[in-house]
Tab-separated table of C-alpha atoms in Angstrom:
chain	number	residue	atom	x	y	z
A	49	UNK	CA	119.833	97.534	132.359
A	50	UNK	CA	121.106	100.969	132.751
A	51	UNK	CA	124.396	99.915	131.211
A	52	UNK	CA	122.609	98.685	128.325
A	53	UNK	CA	121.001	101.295	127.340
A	54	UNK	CA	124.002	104.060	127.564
A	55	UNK	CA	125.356	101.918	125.402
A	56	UNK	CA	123.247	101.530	122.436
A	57	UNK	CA	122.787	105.402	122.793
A	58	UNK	CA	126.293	105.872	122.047
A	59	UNK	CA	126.766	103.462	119.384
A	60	UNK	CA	123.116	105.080	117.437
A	61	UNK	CA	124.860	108.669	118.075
A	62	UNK	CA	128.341	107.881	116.698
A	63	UNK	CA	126.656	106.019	113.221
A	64	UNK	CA	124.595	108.877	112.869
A	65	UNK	CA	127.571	111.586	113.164
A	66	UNK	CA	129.476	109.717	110.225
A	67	UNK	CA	127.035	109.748	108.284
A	68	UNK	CA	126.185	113.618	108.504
A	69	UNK	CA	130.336	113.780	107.901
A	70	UNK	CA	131.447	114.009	103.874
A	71	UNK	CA	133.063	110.873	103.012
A	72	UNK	CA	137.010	111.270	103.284
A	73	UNK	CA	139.074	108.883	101.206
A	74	UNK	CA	140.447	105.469	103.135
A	75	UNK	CA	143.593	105.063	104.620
A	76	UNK	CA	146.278	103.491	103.168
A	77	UNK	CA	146.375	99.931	104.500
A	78	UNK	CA	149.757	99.496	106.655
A	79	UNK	CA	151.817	96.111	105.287
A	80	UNK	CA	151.235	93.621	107.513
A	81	UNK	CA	154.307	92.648	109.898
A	82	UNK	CA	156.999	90.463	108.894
A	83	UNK	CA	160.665	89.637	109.483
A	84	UNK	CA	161.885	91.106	106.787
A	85	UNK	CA	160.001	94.257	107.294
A	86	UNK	CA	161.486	94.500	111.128
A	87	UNK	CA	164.704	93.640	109.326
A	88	UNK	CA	164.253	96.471	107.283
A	89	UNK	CA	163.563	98.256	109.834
A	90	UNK	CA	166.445	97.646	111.742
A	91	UNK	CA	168.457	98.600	108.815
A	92	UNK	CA	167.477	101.703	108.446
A	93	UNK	CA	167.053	102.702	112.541
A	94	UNK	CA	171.001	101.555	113.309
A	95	UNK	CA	172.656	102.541	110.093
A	96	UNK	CA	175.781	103.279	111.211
A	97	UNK	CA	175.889	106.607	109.446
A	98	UNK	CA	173.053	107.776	110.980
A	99	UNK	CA	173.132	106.321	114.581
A	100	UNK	CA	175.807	106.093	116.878
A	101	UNK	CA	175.670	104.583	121.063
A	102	UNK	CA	178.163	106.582	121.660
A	103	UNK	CA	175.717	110.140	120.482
A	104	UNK	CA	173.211	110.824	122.800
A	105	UNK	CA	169.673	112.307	121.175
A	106	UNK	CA	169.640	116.421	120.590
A	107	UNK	CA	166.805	116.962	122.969
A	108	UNK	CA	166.763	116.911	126.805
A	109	UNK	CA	166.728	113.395	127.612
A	110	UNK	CA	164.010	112.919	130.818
A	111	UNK	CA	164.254	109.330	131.929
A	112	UNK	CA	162.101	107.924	134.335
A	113	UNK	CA	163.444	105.847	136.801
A	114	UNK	CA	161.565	103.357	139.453
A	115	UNK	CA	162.742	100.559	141.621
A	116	UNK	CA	161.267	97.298	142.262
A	117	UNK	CA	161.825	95.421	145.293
A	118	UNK	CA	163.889	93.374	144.819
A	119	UNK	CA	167.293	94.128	142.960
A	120	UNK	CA	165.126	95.108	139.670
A	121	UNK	CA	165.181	98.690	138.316
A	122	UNK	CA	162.964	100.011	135.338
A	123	UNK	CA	164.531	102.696	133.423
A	124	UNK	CA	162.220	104.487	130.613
A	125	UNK	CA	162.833	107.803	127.759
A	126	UNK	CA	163.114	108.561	124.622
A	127	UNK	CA	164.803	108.770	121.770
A	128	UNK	CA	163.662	110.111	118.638
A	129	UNK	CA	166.200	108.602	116.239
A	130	UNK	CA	164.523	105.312	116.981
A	131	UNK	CA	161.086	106.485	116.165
A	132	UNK	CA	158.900	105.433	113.080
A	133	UNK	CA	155.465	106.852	113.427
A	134	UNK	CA	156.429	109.091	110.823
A	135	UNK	CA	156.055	107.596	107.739
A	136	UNK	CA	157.688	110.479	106.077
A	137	UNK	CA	161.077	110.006	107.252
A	138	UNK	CA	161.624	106.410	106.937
A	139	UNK	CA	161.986	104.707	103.606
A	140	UNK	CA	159.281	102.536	103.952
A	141	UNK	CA	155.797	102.187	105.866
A	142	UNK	CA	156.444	100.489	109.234
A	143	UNK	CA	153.504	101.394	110.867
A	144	UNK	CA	152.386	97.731	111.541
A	145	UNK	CA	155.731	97.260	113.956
A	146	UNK	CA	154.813	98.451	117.366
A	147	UNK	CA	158.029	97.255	119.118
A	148	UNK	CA	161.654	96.219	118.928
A	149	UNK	CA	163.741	94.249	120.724
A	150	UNK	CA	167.064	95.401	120.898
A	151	UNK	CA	170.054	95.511	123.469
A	152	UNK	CA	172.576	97.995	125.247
A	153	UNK	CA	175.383	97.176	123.020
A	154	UNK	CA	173.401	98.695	119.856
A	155	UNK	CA	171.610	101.723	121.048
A	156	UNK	CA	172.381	104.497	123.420
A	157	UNK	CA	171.571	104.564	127.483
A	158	UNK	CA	171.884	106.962	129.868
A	159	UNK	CA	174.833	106.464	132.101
A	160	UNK	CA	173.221	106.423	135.937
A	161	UNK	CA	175.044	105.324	139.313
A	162	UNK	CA	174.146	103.828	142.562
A	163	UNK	CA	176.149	106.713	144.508
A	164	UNK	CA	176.527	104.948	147.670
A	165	UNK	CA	177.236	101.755	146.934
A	166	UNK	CA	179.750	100.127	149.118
A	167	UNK	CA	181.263	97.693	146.642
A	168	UNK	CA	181.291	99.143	143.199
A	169	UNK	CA	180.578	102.696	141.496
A	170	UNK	CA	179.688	102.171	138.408
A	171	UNK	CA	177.289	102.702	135.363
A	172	UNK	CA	174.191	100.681	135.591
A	173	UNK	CA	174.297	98.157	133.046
A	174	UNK	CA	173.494	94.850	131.586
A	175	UNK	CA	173.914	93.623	127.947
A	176	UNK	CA	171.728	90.428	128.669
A	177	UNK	CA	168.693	92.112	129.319
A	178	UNK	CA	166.542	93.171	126.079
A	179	UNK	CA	165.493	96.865	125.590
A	180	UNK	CA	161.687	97.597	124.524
A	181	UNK	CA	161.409	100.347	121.812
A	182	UNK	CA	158.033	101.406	120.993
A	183	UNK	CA	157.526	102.822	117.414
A	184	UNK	CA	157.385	106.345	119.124
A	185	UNK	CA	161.177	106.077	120.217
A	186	UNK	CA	160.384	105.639	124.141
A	187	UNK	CA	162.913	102.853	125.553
A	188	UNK	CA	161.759	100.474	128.625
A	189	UNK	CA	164.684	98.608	130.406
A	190	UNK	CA	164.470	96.642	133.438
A	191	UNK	CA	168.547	96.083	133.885
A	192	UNK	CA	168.634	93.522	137.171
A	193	UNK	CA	171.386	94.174	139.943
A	194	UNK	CA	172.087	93.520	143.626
A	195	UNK	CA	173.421	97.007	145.243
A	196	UNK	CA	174.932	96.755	148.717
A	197	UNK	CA	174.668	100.687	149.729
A	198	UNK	CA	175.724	102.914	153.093
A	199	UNK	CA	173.092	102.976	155.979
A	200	UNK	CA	173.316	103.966	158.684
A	201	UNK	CA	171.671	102.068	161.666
A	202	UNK	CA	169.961	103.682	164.574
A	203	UNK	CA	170.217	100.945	167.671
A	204	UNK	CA	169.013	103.277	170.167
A	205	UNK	CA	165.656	101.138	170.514
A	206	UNK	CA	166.971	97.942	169.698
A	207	UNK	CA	165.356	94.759	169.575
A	208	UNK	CA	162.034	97.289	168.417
A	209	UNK	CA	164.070	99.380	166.352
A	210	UNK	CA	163.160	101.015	163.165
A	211	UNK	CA	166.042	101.208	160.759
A	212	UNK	CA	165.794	103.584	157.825
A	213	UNK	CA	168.461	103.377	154.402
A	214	UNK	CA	168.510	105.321	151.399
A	215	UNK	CA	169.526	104.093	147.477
A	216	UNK	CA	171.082	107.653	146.274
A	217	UNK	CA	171.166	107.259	141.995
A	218	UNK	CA	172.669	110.210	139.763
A	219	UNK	CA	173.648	110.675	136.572
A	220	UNK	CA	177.435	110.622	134.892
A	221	UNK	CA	178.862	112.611	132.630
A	222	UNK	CA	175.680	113.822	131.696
A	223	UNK	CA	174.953	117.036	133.197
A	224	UNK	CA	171.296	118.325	134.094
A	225	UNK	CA	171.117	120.578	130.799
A	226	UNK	CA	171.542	117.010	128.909
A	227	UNK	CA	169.935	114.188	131.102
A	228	UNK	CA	167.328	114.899	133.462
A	229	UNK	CA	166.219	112.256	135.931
A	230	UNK	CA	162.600	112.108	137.144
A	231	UNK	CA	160.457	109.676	139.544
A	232	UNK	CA	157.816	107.078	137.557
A	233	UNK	CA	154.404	108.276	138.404
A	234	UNK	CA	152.977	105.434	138.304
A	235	UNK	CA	155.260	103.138	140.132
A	236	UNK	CA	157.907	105.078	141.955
A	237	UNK	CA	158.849	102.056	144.122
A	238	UNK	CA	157.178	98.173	143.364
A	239	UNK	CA	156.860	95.775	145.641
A	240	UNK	CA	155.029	93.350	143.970
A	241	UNK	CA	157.925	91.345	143.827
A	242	UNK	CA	158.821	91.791	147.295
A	243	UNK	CA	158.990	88.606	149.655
A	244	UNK	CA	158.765	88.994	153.031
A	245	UNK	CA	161.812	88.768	155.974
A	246	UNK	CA	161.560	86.303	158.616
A	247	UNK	CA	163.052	89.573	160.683
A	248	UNK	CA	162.245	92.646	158.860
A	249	UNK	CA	159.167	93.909	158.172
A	250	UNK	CA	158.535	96.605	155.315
A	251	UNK	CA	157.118	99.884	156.633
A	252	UNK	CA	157.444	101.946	153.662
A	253	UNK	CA	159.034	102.526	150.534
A	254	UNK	CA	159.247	106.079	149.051
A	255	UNK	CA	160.747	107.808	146.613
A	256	UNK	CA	161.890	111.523	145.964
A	257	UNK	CA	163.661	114.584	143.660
A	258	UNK	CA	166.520	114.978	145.384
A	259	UNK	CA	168.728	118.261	144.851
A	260	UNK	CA	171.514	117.782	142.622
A	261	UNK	CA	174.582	117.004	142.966
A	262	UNK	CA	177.256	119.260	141.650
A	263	UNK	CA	180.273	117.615	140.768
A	264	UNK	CA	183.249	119.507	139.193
A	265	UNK	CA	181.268	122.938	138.964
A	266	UNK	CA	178.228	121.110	136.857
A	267	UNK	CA	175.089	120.046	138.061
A	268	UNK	CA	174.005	116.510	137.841
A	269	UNK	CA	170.646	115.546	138.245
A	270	UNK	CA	170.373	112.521	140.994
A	271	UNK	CA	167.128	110.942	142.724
A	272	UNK	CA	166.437	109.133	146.287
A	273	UNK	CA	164.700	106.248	147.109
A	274	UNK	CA	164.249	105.533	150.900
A	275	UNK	CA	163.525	102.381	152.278
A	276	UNK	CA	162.245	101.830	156.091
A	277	UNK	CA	162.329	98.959	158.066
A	278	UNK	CA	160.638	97.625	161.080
A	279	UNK	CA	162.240	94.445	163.051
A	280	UNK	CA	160.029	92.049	163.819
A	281	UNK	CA	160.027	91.900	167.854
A	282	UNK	CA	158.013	88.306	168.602
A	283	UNK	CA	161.487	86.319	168.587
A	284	UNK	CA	163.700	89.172	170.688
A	285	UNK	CA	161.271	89.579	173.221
A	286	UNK	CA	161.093	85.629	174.005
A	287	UNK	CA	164.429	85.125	173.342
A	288	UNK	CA	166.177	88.335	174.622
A	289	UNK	CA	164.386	90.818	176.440
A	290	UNK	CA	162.410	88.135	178.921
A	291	UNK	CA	165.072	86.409	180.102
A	292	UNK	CA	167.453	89.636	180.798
A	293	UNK	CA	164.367	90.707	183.357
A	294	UNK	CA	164.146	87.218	184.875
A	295	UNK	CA	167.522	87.303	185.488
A	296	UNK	CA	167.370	90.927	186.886
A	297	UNK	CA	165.013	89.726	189.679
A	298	UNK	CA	167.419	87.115	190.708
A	299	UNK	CA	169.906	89.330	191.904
A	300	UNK	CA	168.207	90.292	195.360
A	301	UNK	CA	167.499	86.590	195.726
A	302	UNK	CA	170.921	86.144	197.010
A	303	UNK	CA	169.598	87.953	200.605
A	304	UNK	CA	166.959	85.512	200.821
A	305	UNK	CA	169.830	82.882	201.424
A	306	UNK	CA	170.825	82.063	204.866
A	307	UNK	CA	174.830	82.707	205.888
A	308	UNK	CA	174.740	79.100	207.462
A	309	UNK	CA	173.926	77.195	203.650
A	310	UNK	CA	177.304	78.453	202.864
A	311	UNK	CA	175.529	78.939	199.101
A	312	UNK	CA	175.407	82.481	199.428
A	313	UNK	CA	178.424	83.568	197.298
A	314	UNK	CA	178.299	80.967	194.512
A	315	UNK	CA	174.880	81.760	193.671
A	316	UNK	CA	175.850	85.747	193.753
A	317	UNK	CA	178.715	84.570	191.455
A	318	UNK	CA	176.592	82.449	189.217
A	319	UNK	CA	174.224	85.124	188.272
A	320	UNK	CA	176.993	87.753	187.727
A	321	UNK	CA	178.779	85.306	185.430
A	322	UNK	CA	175.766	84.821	183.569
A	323	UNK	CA	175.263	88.365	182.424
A	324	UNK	CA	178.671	88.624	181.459
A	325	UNK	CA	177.765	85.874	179.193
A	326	UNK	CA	174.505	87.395	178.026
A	327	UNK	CA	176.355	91.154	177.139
A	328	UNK	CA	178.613	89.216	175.236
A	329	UNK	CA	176.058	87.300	173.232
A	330	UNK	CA	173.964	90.340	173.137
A	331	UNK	CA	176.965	92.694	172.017
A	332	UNK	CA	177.539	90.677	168.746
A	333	UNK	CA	174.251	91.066	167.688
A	334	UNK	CA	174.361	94.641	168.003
A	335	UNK	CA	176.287	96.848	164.874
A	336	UNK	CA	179.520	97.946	166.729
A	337	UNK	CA	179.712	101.612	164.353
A	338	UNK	CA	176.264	103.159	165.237
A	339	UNK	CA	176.847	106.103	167.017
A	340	UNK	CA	173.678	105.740	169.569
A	341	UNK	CA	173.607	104.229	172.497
A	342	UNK	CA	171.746	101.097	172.779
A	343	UNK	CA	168.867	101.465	176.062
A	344	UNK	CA	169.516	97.198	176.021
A	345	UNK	CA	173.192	97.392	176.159
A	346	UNK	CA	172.686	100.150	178.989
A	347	UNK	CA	170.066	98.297	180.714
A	348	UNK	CA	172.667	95.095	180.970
A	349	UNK	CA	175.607	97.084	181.866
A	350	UNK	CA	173.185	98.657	184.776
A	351	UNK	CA	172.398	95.216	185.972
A	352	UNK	CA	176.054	93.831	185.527
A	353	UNK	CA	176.809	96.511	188.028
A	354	UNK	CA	174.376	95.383	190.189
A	355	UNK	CA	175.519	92.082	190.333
A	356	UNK	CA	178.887	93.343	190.954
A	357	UNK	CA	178.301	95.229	194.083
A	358	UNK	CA	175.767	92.494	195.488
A	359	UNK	CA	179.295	90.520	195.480
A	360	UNK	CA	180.377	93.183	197.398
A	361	UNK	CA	177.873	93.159	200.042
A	362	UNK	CA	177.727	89.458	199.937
A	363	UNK	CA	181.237	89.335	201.488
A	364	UNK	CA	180.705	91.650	203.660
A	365	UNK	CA	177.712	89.863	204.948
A	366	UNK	CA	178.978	86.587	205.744
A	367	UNK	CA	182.633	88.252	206.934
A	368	UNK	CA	179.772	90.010	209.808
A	369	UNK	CA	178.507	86.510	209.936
A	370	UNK	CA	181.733	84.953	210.944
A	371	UNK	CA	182.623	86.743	213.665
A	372	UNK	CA	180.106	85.159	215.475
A	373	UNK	CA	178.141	86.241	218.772
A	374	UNK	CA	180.772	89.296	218.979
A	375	UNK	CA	178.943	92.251	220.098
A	376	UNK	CA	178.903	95.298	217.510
A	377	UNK	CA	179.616	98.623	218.638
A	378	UNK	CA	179.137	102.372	217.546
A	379	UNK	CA	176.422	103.953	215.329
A	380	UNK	CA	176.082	100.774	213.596
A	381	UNK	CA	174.656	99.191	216.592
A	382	UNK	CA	171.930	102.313	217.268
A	383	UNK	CA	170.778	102.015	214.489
A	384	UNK	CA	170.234	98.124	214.004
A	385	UNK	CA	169.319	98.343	217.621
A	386	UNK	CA	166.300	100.876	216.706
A	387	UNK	CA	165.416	98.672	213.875
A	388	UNK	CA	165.409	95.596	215.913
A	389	UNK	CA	163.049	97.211	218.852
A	390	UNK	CA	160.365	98.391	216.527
A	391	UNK	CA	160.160	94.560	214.817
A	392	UNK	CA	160.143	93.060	218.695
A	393	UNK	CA	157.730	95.865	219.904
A	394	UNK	CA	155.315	95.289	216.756
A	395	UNK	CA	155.345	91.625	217.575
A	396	UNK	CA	154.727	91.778	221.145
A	397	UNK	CA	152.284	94.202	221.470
A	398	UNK	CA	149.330	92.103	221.474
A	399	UNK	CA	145.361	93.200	221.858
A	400	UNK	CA	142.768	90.603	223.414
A	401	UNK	CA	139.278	90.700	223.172
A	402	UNK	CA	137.173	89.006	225.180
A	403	UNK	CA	133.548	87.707	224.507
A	404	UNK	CA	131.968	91.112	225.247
A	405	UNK	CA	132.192	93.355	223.073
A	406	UNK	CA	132.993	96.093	225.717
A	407	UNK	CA	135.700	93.734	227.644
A	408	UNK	CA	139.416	94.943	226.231
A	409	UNK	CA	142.359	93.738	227.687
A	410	UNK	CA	145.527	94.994	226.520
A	411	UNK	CA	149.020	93.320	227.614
A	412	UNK	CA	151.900	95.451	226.957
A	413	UNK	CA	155.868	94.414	226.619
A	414	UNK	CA	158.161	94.552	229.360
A	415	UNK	CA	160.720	96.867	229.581
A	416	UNK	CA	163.942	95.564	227.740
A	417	UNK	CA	166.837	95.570	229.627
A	418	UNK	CA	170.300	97.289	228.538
A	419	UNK	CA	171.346	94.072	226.845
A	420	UNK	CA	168.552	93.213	224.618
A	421	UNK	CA	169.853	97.200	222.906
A	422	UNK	CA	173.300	95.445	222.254
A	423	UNK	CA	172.956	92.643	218.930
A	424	UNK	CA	175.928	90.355	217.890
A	425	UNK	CA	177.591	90.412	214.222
A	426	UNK	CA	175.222	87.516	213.270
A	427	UNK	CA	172.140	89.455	213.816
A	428	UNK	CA	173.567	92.184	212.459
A	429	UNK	CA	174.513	90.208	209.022
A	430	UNK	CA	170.614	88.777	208.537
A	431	UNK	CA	169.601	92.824	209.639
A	432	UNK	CA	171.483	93.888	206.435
A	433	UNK	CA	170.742	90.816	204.361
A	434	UNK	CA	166.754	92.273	204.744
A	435	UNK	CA	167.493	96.009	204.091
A	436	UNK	CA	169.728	95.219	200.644
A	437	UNK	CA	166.812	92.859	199.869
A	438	UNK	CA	164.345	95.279	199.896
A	439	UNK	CA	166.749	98.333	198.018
A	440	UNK	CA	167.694	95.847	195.430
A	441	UNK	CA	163.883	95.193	194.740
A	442	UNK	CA	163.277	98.636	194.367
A	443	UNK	CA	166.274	99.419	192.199
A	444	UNK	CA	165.362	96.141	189.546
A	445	UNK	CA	162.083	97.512	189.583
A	446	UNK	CA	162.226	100.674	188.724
A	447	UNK	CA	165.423	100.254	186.199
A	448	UNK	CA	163.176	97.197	184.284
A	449	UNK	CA	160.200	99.911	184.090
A	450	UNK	CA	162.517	102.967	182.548
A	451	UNK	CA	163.793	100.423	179.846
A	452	UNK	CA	160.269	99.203	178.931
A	453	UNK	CA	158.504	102.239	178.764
A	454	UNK	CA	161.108	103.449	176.315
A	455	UNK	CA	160.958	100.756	173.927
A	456	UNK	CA	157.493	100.806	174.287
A	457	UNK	CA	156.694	104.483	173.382
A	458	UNK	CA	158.758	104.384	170.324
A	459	UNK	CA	157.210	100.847	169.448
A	460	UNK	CA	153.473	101.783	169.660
A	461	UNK	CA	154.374	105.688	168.192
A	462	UNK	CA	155.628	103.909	164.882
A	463	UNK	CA	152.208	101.373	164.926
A	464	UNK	CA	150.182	104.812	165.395
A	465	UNK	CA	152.186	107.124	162.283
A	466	UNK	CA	151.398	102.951	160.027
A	467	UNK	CA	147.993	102.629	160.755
């Protein structure tokens, strides 16, 4: 109801202001439109003796400039040769023409480059598409293109990288003085039109004045749109990153074997052969001219080493395994010996407890006698098949934690500067 009654207040306060007003003569009714009055029209706009493509117009020429996602770019200004709203300097009254329809080949455009395009440099164009001129001389163009362009990647944090690439656009032979480019206000970069990447996800779009670009001691006006990117990490984690740590952990497996199965070395061979495999297939993916250093790539070559000297210490286990019942001798027997004693005194020491509660009987170990502190090679090779289990646990571990919590904190910092 409110609605309602604003607007019968208006309407009763606008019919009672014209009539208090003097009573000015009517308007001149504008022809209606026809196609010979746009042919007349035409005429008289592109007369060859008074328009020329190849003159630009005597003012400034600002033209706005927006992209839409994808390979569509809108391209506005004016030009007040192909204006008609005053009656005065055309021949006739065109006033009921609000647009034309015209093309690149008969009226004059602004010559603007992609400036980092890898493939071709050269004026935006394209006779095919039609040219809207309003009847106040301002020119809309929507010229379609593909542009391949320079980026640069960033695989530091790859598979949750975030890549960033900039379209760089400038005038030509049109210095500042003469053509000045500025950003559409109202749609500086679309992306109504965008569809979205089975792999890429759109972060943002932006565009900015950049500072211009000063070719041959003149000043050339030039703007910067910047696209950023997000890869989508659901596929690369299942596919990549999952099975790299399962196959970490299976690395100090290989001390879990027995000597005796005489599997020891083709399963420490197996798993080193199959991260070769997975750096190559890994490597392709990755661009091969970024000048970071991929935490992935590291974390593989860290576990590649791994594998390598576990085939190492593999050998040297079983070659301590062959010899057999042979006693070992030296510092290498102390110390196995002092690991051995504390295992056999934990075990033995035993505590009994009777039914009352006060009743305690403890039984302690015997002595050991000197030969129970000399062990053979075989005991020594299962001694050392325990202790690399344990170190290479430890390493994995801590190695698969440091390359998480790196791609993590970048991953959740970019979710926290989107949302």
């Amino acid at each position: 109801m409110p609605y309602k009654v604003g607007l019968y207040t208006l309407v009763l306060f606008v019919s009672w202001w014209n009539h208090a007003l003097p009573q000015s003569p009517p308007l001149p009714t504008p022809p209606t439109y026809s196609r010979a009055l746009e042919t007349a029209l035409r005429a008289e706009l592109f007369d060859g003796s008074n328009y020329s493509t190849l003159q630009r117009p005597d003012k400034k020429v600002d033209v706005r400039l927006s992209l839409t996602l994808l390979t569509v770019n809108e391209l506005t200004w004016s030009d007040d040769r192909l204006s008609w709203k005053d009656t005065t300097s055309t021949s006739q009254d065109y006033s009921s023409i609000n647009f034309l329809f015209s093309t690149e080949e008969h009226v004059w455009t602004p010559a603007i480059i992609v400036e980092n395009s890898v493939e071709d440099i050269s004026v935006i164009s394209d006779s095919k598409i039609p040219m809207r001129i309003t009847w106040d001389g301002r020119i809309h163009w929507n010229p379609t293109g593909i542009y391949k362009v320079v980026c640069e990647s960033d695989i530091t944090y790859y598979p949750l990288d975030t890549q960033t690439c900039s379209i760089k656009i400038s005038t030509w032979g049109y210095t500042q003085g003469e053509i000045q480019l500025q950003l559409d206000n109202q749609k500086t970069f679309d992306t109504s039109f965008y569809n979205e990447n089975g792999e890429w996800d759109l972060y943002s779009a932006t565009g900015v004045k950049s500072s211009d670009r000063s070719r041959g001691g003149e000043s050339y006006s030039s703007l910067t749109f910047t696209l950023t990117l997000r890869r989508k990490p659901e596929f690369h984690i299942i596919n990549t990153i999952f099975p790299m740590i399962l196959m970490a952990f299976l690395i100090p497996m290989v001390y879990k074997l027995p000597p005796e199965s005489g599997e020891k070395m083709g399963y420490c061979l197996t798993v080193l052969l199959a991260y070769a495999v997975y750096l190559s297939l890994i490597s392709d993916n990755i661009p091969s001219t970024s000048k970071n250093i991929c935490y992935l790539s590291v974390y593989l070559c860290l576990t590649l080493a791994y594998s390598t000297i576990s085939v190492t210490i593999v050998s040297c286990i079983l070659n301590a395994y062959a010899q057999g019942e042979k006693k070992v001798t030296g510092c290498i027997n102390s110390i196995c010996c002092c690991i051995r004693s504390k295992r056999v005194a934990d075990k033995n020491h035993v505590t009994y407890y009777g039914d009352h509660r006060r009743m305690r009987i403890e039984e302690f170990p015997p002595d050991y006698d000197s030969e129970t502190n000399v062990i053979s090679y075989r005991e020594y090779s299962k001694i050392l098949d325990k202790i690399f289990f344990v170190v290479y646990i430890v390493i994995i571990t801590i190695t698969t934690a440091v390359f998480l919590i790196l791609l993590l904190i970048h991953f959740y910092s970019i979710e926290e500067r989107s949302s």
